[in-house]
Structure formats: C-alpha cells, structure tokens
C-alpha cells in the first residue's frame, strides 16, 4: 500500500488533538518521537560504523525530538554531540538539555568543526511548520549538511524544505538531500521529492485518529518504533 500524506494544517491539527482529547502530554509525544528517531539511527548506522553522532538542534519541537534522540543514543553506547545555538527558554527543553548535560554529552558552538569529526548527523533543526527563509545561524549549517559526505538523518522534514513542495528551488537547502528521513506519525507531501531511505515512526496513534485524518498506521513489528517504507510508499 502507498502511505497517505499529511499536510501542514492537518499535521498541526493532529498534534493539537493528540494533546487535548487524545490525552497525551507534549513530553510524551516528544519522548516517543525521539525514541523512534534513535531507532532509525541505530538501524541505518549501527555502532560499528562509528559512535560519533552530531545532532543539530533547532529552537522548536523538532529540536526537542533531537534532544530526546541524543539521550537514547547515549544510552545505546553512541557518543552524541549537540549543536543547539538557539536554546529555548521553555522549561521542557531546558530539562531535556539538562538530562544530556548530566550524561556528560557535550554541547558545541562550532558546527563545521564538529561535523569534521562526526560519523553521522541528525538534522533536527526545522519541522513541518517551517516556512519562509532560514535565519542565522542555520544557513551555513544546512549548507554544510548538504555538502558533507557524512550520512544525515532528517527528523520529519529535511530542514529548509517546504512541507508540500520539497527542497527550495534556489538558495539554502536547494541541494540538501539527506540520506535518511523519519516521518513522524505520517509522511508529509514532501516525501515525493525524497530519494533516500524513508522510515515512519509514531507507534501510539489510535485507529480512530488515523481514520479521522485519513492516514495509514503501518504495521510495526516486535519492539520496533519505526517501519521502513520504499520509494512508492510500500512497506519494506
């Protein structure tokens, strides 16, 4: 089956519903999202390929997913490093950062330098609500991810991409094609422009919610929080 996609308005409405009538807290949703991201990294980049994972963290929920993923990766035995230039004043994000500091996970200011010694990158800068232009200091970060030979996993959307139209026609992000993508809850329309390995995560959605928003919940196996899907959306 080809998985249906979820546009920006529907994705935002779905999040609101999960946190209201769905009875989930944002902490729970972020924990589950970050856990699924960590499982994708473990699957596509097992520890024997190199432990050093650089996590590029944006100021919003996508960044929070990255912070959670980094904590799980640290417990799996990786050596994550965090690039988090626009720290949120929100108490939840401050707690997520503190949890990493308590695990002696380093926070760095120089992205290119950190990238030069990384084995894998997690792009958790911008999510499905991104629009407009990429603000400092992220243009250079996205360009570096576009040009590096180090494999990149993007969280929900490749940063700078439009949720409907995919990569920008020109400028920052126009040449950014990450190796791996994890779509959270359901794929976004931009997946038609994505050429790498694609995963879906979000093993908490009720059948009623999926029916209401007209998307498919993949068949997760065993303990997996993620499912790999092929280029035309079929389960692999």
mmCIF file of C-alpha atoms in Angstrom:
data_model
loop_
_atom_site.group_PDB
_atom_site.id
_atom_site.type_symbol
_atom_site.label_atom_id
_atom_site.label_comp_id
_atom_site.label_asym_id
_atom_site.label_seq_id
_atom_site.Cartn_x
_atom_site.Cartn_y
_atom_site.Cartn_z
ATOM 1 C CA UNK A 1 0.000 0.000 0.000
ATOM 2 C CA UNK A 2 1.058 3.568 -0.621
ATOM 3 C CA UNK A 3 1.020 5.611 2.578
ATOM 4 C CA UNK A 4 -1.140 8.735 2.532
ATOM 5 C CA UNK A 5 0.490 12.033 3.446
ATOM 6 C CA UNK A 6 -0.425 14.696 5.980
ATOM 7 C CA UNK A 7 -0.216 18.401 5.055
ATOM 8 C CA UNK A 8 0.896 21.184 7.391
ATOM 9 C CA UNK A 9 -2.562 22.195 8.632
ATOM 10 C CA UNK A 10 -3.637 18.600 9.214
ATOM 11 C CA UNK A 11 -0.346 17.762 10.980
ATOM 12 C CA UNK A 12 -0.753 20.754 13.308
ATOM 13 C CA UNK A 13 -4.404 19.879 13.996
ATOM 14 C CA UNK A 14 -3.434 16.275 14.683
ATOM 15 C CA UNK A 15 -0.815 17.379 17.224
ATOM 16 C CA UNK A 16 -3.362 19.612 18.961
ATOM 17 C CA UNK A 17 -5.889 16.793 19.090
ATOM 18 C CA UNK A 18 -3.368 14.288 20.464
ATOM 19 C CA UNK A 19 -2.605 16.729 23.275
ATOM 20 C CA UNK A 20 -6.248 17.532 24.057
ATOM 21 C CA UNK A 21 -8.836 14.802 23.546
ATOM 22 C CA UNK A 22 -6.026 12.316 22.898
ATOM 23 C CA UNK A 23 -4.771 12.874 26.475
ATOM 24 C CA UNK A 24 -1.067 12.858 25.555
ATOM 25 C CA UNK A 25 1.312 15.425 27.011
ATOM 26 C CA UNK A 26 3.854 17.133 24.765
ATOM 27 C CA UNK A 27 6.570 15.456 26.858
ATOM 28 C CA UNK A 28 5.174 12.030 25.965
ATOM 29 C CA UNK A 29 4.882 12.795 22.255
ATOM 30 C CA UNK A 30 8.411 14.188 22.158
ATOM 31 C CA UNK A 31 9.765 11.184 24.043
ATOM 32 C CA UNK A 32 8.097 8.762 21.621
ATOM 33 C CA UNK A 33 9.254 10.783 18.599
ATOM 34 C CA UNK A 34 12.847 10.977 19.852
ATOM 35 C CA UNK A 35 12.844 7.269 20.682
ATOM 36 C CA UNK A 36 11.780 6.463 17.114
ATOM 37 C CA UNK A 37 14.487 8.754 15.703
ATOM 38 C CA UNK A 38 17.094 6.959 17.818
ATOM 39 C CA UNK A 39 15.908 3.604 16.460
ATOM 40 C CA UNK A 40 16.332 4.797 12.871
ATOM 41 C CA UNK A 41 19.904 5.900 13.601
ATOM 42 C CA UNK A 42 20.618 2.563 15.279
ATOM 43 C CA UNK A 43 19.240 0.753 12.224
ATOM 44 C CA UNK A 44 20.956 2.750 9.452
ATOM 45 C CA UNK A 45 24.164 3.492 11.354
ATOM 46 C CA UNK A 46 24.949 0.701 13.822
ATOM 47 C CA UNK A 47 27.625 1.451 16.396
ATOM 48 C CA UNK A 48 30.297 -0.442 14.439
ATOM 49 C CA UNK A 49 30.030 2.255 11.738
ATOM 50 C CA UNK A 50 31.149 4.859 14.273
ATOM 51 C CA UNK A 51 29.833 6.154 17.564
ATOM 52 C CA UNK A 52 30.126 9.904 16.995
ATOM 53 C CA UNK A 53 26.674 11.319 16.218
ATOM 54 C CA UNK A 54 26.299 15.078 15.778
ATOM 55 C CA UNK A 55 22.756 16.294 16.498
ATOM 56 C CA UNK A 56 21.805 19.683 15.003
ATOM 57 C CA UNK A 57 19.002 21.034 17.181
ATOM 58 C CA UNK A 58 16.574 23.801 16.230
ATOM 59 C CA UNK A 59 14.578 26.039 18.573
ATOM 60 C CA UNK A 60 11.221 24.206 18.406
ATOM 61 C CA UNK A 61 9.599 20.789 18.722
ATOM 62 C CA UNK A 62 11.772 19.256 16.010
ATOM 63 C CA UNK A 63 14.795 20.221 18.100
ATOM 64 C CA UNK A 64 13.197 18.676 21.181
ATOM 65 C CA UNK A 65 12.834 15.393 19.294
ATOM 66 C CA UNK A 66 16.562 15.625 18.537
ATOM 67 C CA UNK A 67 17.473 16.170 22.192
ATOM 68 C CA UNK A 68 15.462 13.106 23.216
ATOM 69 C CA UNK A 69 17.029 11.034 20.421
ATOM 70 C CA UNK A 70 20.508 12.064 21.594
ATOM 71 C CA UNK A 71 19.762 10.856 25.126
ATOM 72 C CA UNK A 72 18.652 7.453 23.859
ATOM 73 C CA UNK A 73 21.675 7.210 21.559
ATOM 74 C CA UNK A 74 23.961 7.932 24.509
ATOM 75 C CA UNK A 75 22.357 5.060 26.427
ATOM 76 C CA UNK A 76 22.802 2.771 23.397
ATOM 77 C CA UNK A 77 26.551 3.441 23.545
ATOM 78 C CA UNK A 78 26.965 6.213 20.953
ATOM 79 C CA UNK A 79 28.865 9.420 21.656
ATOM 80 C CA UNK A 80 26.445 12.201 20.709
ATOM 81 C CA UNK A 81 27.416 15.844 20.426
ATOM 82 C CA UNK A 82 24.795 18.603 20.425
ATOM 83 C CA UNK A 83 24.783 21.761 18.309
ATOM 84 C CA UNK A 84 21.997 23.877 19.853
ATOM 85 C CA UNK A 85 22.621 27.559 19.085
ATOM 86 C CA UNK A 86 19.112 28.917 19.770
ATOM 87 C CA UNK A 87 18.257 27.478 23.165
ATOM 88 C CA UNK A 88 14.607 27.628 24.114
ATOM 89 C CA UNK A 89 13.548 29.290 27.358
ATOM 90 C CA UNK A 90 10.762 26.676 27.583
ATOM 91 C CA UNK A 91 11.084 24.547 30.708
ATOM 92 C CA UNK A 92 10.648 21.263 28.811
ATOM 93 C CA UNK A 93 13.599 21.947 26.509
ATOM 94 C CA UNK A 94 15.698 23.089 29.447
ATOM 95 C CA UNK A 95 15.015 19.784 31.174
ATOM 96 C CA UNK A 96 15.913 17.815 28.029
ATOM 97 C CA UNK A 97 19.206 19.713 27.783
ATOM 98 C CA UNK A 98 19.935 19.152 31.489
ATOM 99 C CA UNK A 99 19.360 15.401 31.066
ATOM 100 C CA UNK A 100 22.063 15.388 28.387
ATOM 101 C CA UNK A 101 24.450 17.505 30.457
ATOM 102 C CA UNK A 102 24.034 15.012 33.311
ATOM 103 C CA UNK A 103 25.189 12.290 30.882
ATOM 104 C CA UNK A 104 28.278 14.379 30.010
ATOM 105 C CA UNK A 105 27.047 14.876 26.443
ATOM 106 C CA UNK A 106 28.964 17.860 25.018
ATOM 107 C CA UNK A 107 27.267 20.937 23.554
ATOM 108 C CA UNK A 108 29.325 22.646 20.834
ATOM 109 C CA UNK A 109 29.221 26.046 19.132
ATOM 110 C CA UNK A 110 31.279 25.288 16.026
ATOM 111 C CA UNK A 111 29.182 23.144 13.680
ATOM 112 C CA UNK A 112 31.746 22.704 10.853
ATOM 113 C CA UNK A 113 34.427 21.623 13.311
ATOM 114 C CA UNK A 114 32.067 19.132 14.993
ATOM 115 C CA UNK A 115 30.975 17.845 11.581
ATOM 116 C CA UNK A 116 34.580 17.154 10.595
ATOM 117 C CA UNK A 117 34.844 14.500 13.332
ATOM 118 C CA UNK A 118 31.281 13.088 13.131
ATOM 119 C CA UNK A 119 30.284 9.656 11.832
ATOM 120 C CA UNK A 120 26.590 10.504 11.444
ATOM 121 C CA UNK A 121 24.417 13.626 11.645
ATOM 122 C CA UNK A 122 20.860 14.027 12.908
ATOM 123 C CA UNK A 123 19.087 17.015 11.357
ATOM 124 C CA UNK A 124 16.554 18.160 13.977
ATOM 125 C CA UNK A 125 16.523 21.849 13.061
ATOM 126 C CA UNK A 126 13.169 22.576 11.400
ATOM 127 C CA UNK A 127 9.985 20.505 11.257
ATOM 128 C CA UNK A 128 6.721 20.557 9.312
ATOM 129 C CA UNK A 129 5.734 24.053 10.457
ATOM 130 C CA UNK A 130 8.790 25.687 8.856
ATOM 131 C CA UNK A 131 8.161 28.335 6.215
ATOM 132 C CA UNK A 132 9.873 31.449 4.966
ATOM 133 C CA UNK A 133 13.594 31.954 4.975
ATOM 134 C CA UNK A 134 16.238 30.163 7.001
ATOM 135 C CA UNK A 135 17.520 32.503 9.704
ATOM 136 C CA UNK A 136 21.006 32.712 11.165
ATOM 137 C CA UNK A 137 22.941 30.734 12.212
ATOM 138 C CA UNK A 138 21.264 27.903 10.300
ATOM 139 C CA UNK A 139 22.016 28.693 6.602
ATOM 140 C CA UNK A 140 25.664 27.647 6.989
ATOM 141 C CA UNK A 141 24.626 24.560 8.975
ATOM 142 C CA UNK A 142 22.170 23.384 6.308
ATOM 143 C CA UNK A 143 24.729 24.087 3.558
ATOM 144 C CA UNK A 144 27.312 22.054 5.484
ATOM 145 C CA UNK A 145 24.867 19.138 5.816
ATOM 146 C CA UNK A 146 24.133 19.403 2.083
ATOM 147 C CA UNK A 147 27.802 19.199 1.146
ATOM 148 C CA UNK A 148 29.160 16.693 3.665
ATOM 149 C CA UNK A 149 29.964 13.074 2.900
ATOM 150 C CA UNK A 150 28.814 12.174 6.426
ATOM 151 C CA UNK A 151 25.387 10.463 6.314
ATOM 152 C CA UNK A 152 22.475 12.590 7.530
ATOM 153 C CA UNK A 153 19.150 11.523 9.071
ATOM 154 C CA UNK A 154 16.430 14.195 8.980
ATOM 155 C CA UNK A 155 13.624 14.315 11.532
ATOM 156 C CA UNK A 156 10.157 14.611 9.935
ATOM 157 C CA UNK A 157 11.296 17.017 7.211
ATOM 158 C CA UNK A 158 14.712 17.849 5.770
ATOM 159 C CA UNK A 159 15.423 21.279 7.267
ATOM 160 C CA UNK A 160 14.601 24.173 4.887
ATOM 161 C CA UNK A 161 12.272 22.007 2.748
ATOM 162 C CA UNK A 162 8.693 23.110 2.165
ATOM 163 C CA UNK A 163 6.207 20.569 3.536
ATOM 164 C CA UNK A 164 4.367 20.435 0.197
ATOM 165 C CA UNK A 165 6.962 21.386 -2.424
ATOM 166 C CA UNK A 166 10.128 19.808 -1.007
ATOM 167 C CA UNK A 167 13.544 21.424 -1.470
ATOM 168 C CA UNK A 168 13.705 25.152 -2.241
ATOM 169 C CA UNK A 169 14.217 25.979 -5.928
ATOM 170 C CA UNK A 170 17.330 28.005 -5.093
ATOM 171 C CA UNK A 171 19.408 29.161 -2.161
ATOM 172 C CA UNK A 172 19.790 27.482 1.227
ATOM 173 C CA UNK A 173 18.677 23.854 1.181
ATOM 174 C CA UNK A 174 18.147 23.601 -2.588
ATOM 175 C CA UNK A 175 20.916 20.980 -2.758
ATOM 176 C CA UNK A 176 20.166 19.348 0.624
ATOM 177 C CA UNK A 177 19.199 15.699 0.136
ATOM 178 C CA UNK A 178 19.653 13.747 3.381
ATOM 179 C CA UNK A 179 20.344 10.024 3.234
ATOM 180 C CA UNK A 180 17.593 9.059 5.662
ATOM 181 C CA UNK A 181 14.236 10.512 6.696
ATOM 182 C CA UNK A 182 11.934 9.554 9.540
ATOM 183 C CA UNK A 183 8.369 10.791 9.055
ATOM 184 C CA UNK A 184 6.684 11.229 12.427
ATOM 185 C CA UNK A 185 3.084 9.951 12.684
ATOM 186 C CA UNK A 186 2.566 10.073 8.903
ATOM 187 C CA UNK A 187 4.622 11.110 5.854
ATOM 188 C CA UNK A 188 4.370 14.720 4.687
ATOM 189 C CA UNK A 189 3.751 15.556 0.990
ATOM 190 C CA UNK A 190 7.443 16.460 0.521
ATOM 191 C CA UNK A 191 8.328 12.742 0.558
ATOM 192 C CA UNK A 192 7.671 12.614 -3.184
ATOM 193 C CA UNK A 193 10.898 14.624 -3.582
ATOM 194 C CA UNK A 194 12.907 12.454 -1.175
ATOM 195 C CA UNK A 195 15.261 9.873 -2.695
ATOM 196 C CA UNK A 196 16.866 8.229 0.343
ATOM 197 C CA UNK A 197 15.728 5.564 2.817
ATOM 198 C CA UNK A 198 12.406 6.503 4.401
ATOM 199 C CA UNK A 199 11.016 5.417 7.760
ATOM 200 C CA UNK A 200 7.744 6.116 9.558
ATOM 201 C CA UNK A 201 7.609 6.435 13.344
ATOM 202 C CA UNK A 202 4.780 7.092 15.780
ATOM 203 C CA UNK A 203 3.632 3.897 17.384
ATOM 204 C CA UNK A 204 0.961 5.473 19.552
ATOM 205 C CA UNK A 205 -1.749 6.594 17.118
ATOM 206 C CA UNK A 206 -5.243 5.183 17.662
ATOM 207 C CA UNK A 207 -7.171 3.721 14.713
ATOM 208 C CA UNK A 208 -9.864 6.388 15.272
ATOM 209 C CA UNK A 209 -7.379 9.260 14.915
ATOM 210 C CA UNK A 210 -5.812 7.694 11.810
ATOM 211 C CA UNK A 211 -9.268 7.308 10.261
ATOM 212 C CA UNK A 212 -10.258 10.888 11.097
ATOM 213 C CA UNK A 213 -7.135 12.343 9.479
ATOM 214 C CA UNK A 214 -7.185 9.789 6.660
ATOM 215 C CA UNK A 215 -3.733 8.270 7.006
ATOM 216 C CA UNK A 216 -2.474 4.737 7.429
ATOM 217 C CA UNK A 217 -0.779 3.351 10.519
ATOM 218 C CA UNK A 218 1.978 0.997 9.354
ATOM 219 C CA UNK A 219 2.363 -2.484 10.805
ATOM 220 C CA UNK A 220 5.126 -2.216 13.366
ATOM 221 C CA UNK A 221 6.929 -5.414 14.268
ATOM 222 C CA UNK A 222 8.014 -6.652 17.664
ATOM 223 C CA UNK A 223 9.540 -3.846 19.724
ATOM 224 C CA UNK A 224 10.118 -1.551 16.726
ATOM 225 C CA UNK A 225 9.049 2.084 16.916
ATOM 226 C CA UNK A 226 9.735 2.523 13.176
ATOM 227 C CA UNK A 227 8.877 0.921 9.845
ATOM 228 C CA UNK A 228 10.907 1.336 6.662
ATOM 229 C CA UNK A 229 8.898 2.146 3.544
ATOM 230 C CA UNK A 230 10.006 2.103 -0.067
ATOM 231 C CA UNK A 231 10.097 4.953 -2.598
ATOM 232 C CA UNK A 232 6.480 4.451 -3.620
ATOM 233 C CA UNK A 233 5.362 4.101 -0.003
ATOM 234 C CA UNK A 234 5.201 0.322 0.258
ATOM 235 C CA UNK A 235 6.423 -1.328 3.457
ATOM 236 C CA UNK A 236 9.850 -2.935 3.143
#
